[in-house]
XYZ file of C-alpha atoms in Angstrom:
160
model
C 121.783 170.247 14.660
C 119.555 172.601 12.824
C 115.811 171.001 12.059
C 114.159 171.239 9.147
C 110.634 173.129 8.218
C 107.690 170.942 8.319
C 107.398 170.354 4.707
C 110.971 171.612 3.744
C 112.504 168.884 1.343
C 115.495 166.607 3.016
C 119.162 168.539 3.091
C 121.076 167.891 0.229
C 124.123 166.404 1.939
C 127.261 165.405 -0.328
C 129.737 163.306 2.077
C 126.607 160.983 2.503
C 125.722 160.843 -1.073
C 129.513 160.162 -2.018
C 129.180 157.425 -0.058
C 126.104 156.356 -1.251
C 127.765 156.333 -4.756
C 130.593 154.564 -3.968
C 128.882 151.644 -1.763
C 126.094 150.954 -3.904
C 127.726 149.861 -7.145
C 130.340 148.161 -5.175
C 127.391 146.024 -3.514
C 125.596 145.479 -6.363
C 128.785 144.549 -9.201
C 130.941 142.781 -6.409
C 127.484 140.267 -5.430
C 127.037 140.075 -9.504
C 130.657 138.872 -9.419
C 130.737 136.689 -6.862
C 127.035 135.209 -7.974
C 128.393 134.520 -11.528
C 132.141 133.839 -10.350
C 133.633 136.625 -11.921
C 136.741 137.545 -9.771
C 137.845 140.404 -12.270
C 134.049 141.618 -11.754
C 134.253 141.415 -8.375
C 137.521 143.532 -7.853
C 136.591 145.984 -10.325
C 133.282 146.513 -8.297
C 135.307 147.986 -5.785
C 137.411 149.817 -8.164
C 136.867 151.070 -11.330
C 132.734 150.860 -10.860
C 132.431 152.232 -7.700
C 135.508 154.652 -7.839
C 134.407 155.886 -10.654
C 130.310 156.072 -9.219
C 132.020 157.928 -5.860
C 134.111 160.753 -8.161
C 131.737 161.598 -10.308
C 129.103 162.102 -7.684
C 131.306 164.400 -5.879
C 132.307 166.251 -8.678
C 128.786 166.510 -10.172
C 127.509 167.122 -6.538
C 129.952 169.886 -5.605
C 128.984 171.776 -8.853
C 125.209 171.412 -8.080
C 125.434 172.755 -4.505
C 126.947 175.976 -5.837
C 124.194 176.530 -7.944
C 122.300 179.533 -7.083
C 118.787 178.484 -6.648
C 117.530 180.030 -9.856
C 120.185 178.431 -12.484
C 118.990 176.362 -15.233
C 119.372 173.238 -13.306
C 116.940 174.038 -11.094
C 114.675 175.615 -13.564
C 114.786 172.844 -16.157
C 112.687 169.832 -15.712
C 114.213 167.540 -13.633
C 114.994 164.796 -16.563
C 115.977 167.109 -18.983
C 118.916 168.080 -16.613
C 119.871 164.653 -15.095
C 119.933 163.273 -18.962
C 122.746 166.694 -19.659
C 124.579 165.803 -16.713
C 124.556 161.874 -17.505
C 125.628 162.536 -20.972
C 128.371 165.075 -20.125
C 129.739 162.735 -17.294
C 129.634 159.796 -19.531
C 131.263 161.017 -22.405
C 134.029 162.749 -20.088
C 134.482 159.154 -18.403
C 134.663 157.292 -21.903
C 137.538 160.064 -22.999
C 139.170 158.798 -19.933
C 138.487 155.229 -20.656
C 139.488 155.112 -23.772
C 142.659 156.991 -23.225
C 143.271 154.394 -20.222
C 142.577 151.979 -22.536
C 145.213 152.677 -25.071
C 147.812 153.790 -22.974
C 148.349 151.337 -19.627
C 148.575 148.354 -21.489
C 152.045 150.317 -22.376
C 152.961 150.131 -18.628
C 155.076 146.971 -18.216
C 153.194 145.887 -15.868
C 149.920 146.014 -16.857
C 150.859 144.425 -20.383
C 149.491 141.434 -19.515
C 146.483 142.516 -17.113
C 143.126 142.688 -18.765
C 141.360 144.995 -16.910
C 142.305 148.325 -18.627
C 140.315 146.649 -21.559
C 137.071 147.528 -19.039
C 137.660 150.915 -19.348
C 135.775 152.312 -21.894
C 132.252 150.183 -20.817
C 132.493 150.680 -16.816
C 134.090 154.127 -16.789
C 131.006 155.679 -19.044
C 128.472 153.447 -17.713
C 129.293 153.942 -13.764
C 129.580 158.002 -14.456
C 126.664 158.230 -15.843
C 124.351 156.566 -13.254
C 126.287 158.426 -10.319
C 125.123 161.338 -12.332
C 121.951 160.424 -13.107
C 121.489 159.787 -9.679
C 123.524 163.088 -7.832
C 121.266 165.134 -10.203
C 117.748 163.630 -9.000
C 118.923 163.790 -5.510
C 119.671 167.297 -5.793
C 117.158 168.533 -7.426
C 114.940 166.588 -4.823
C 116.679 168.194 -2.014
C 116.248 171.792 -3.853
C 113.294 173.938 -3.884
C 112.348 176.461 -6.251
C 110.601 179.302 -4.993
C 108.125 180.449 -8.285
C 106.935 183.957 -8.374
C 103.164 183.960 -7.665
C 101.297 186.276 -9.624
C 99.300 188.577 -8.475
C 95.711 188.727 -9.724
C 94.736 192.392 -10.252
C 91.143 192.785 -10.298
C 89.736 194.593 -13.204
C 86.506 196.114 -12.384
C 84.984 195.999 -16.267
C 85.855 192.608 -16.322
C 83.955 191.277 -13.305
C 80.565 189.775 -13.917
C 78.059 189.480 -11.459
């Protein structure tokens, strides 16, 4: 196991953030369901919320690590690129919803279920926190290296 620099930032490992991704919204929806007795909240904590939290990280994440360390995602300020990536995920995940949506209710037996009708709020909603989130990670995990400039001394301009 390979230590890190005093002063280095933390490795940016995926597998752990994947989990992270996938276990956090499942905490946090399947206690809101079971606090407000919700069983169709709690099983699509585990699901659609968390599935959907656990697949976006690891596609956003996998695309971030092969970043070379002067792209525009590292460049930009950090917001400007988690807000790109949350709004890109989300609107990919609300296609998908939406689509989901119209068409399983078409499957015999989901005619009567009613949780493709969640589609289109916890699809968009879990992508683009697991986004969000991936994106800050990264970028604190990743350090820019800034040219320094070198300060030629001009003679004429020196006072003394």
């Amino acid at each position: 196991m390979t230590k890190k620099a005093p002063g280095a930032p933390p490795r940016f490992v995926l597998w752990r953030e994947v989990l992270t991704a996938y276990a956090m919204p499942a905490a946090m929806a399947g206690l809101g369901g079971v606090a407000t007795h919700q069983p169709e909240l709690t099983r699509a904590a585990v699901t659609t919320i968390a599935g959907t939290s656990a697949v976006v990280a690891a596609l956003v994440g996998s695309r971030l690590r092969r970043r070379p360390p002067r792209s525009w995602a590292a460049r930009a300020p950090r917001a400007a690129v988690a807000i790109v990536l949350a709004i890109a995920a989300a609107s990919a995940a609300l296609a998908i919803g939406l689509a989901g949506a119209h068409w399983l209710p078409h499957v015999p037996g989901l005619a009567i279920r009613t949780w493709p009708a969640r589609l289109p709020v916890d699809l968009p909603l879990s992508a683009a926190i697991a986004a969000t989130l991936i994106t800050l990670r990264w970028r604190a995990c990743t350090q820019v290296r800034t040219p320094q400039h070198r300060s030629t001394a001009h003679p004429e301009r020196q006072t003394s």
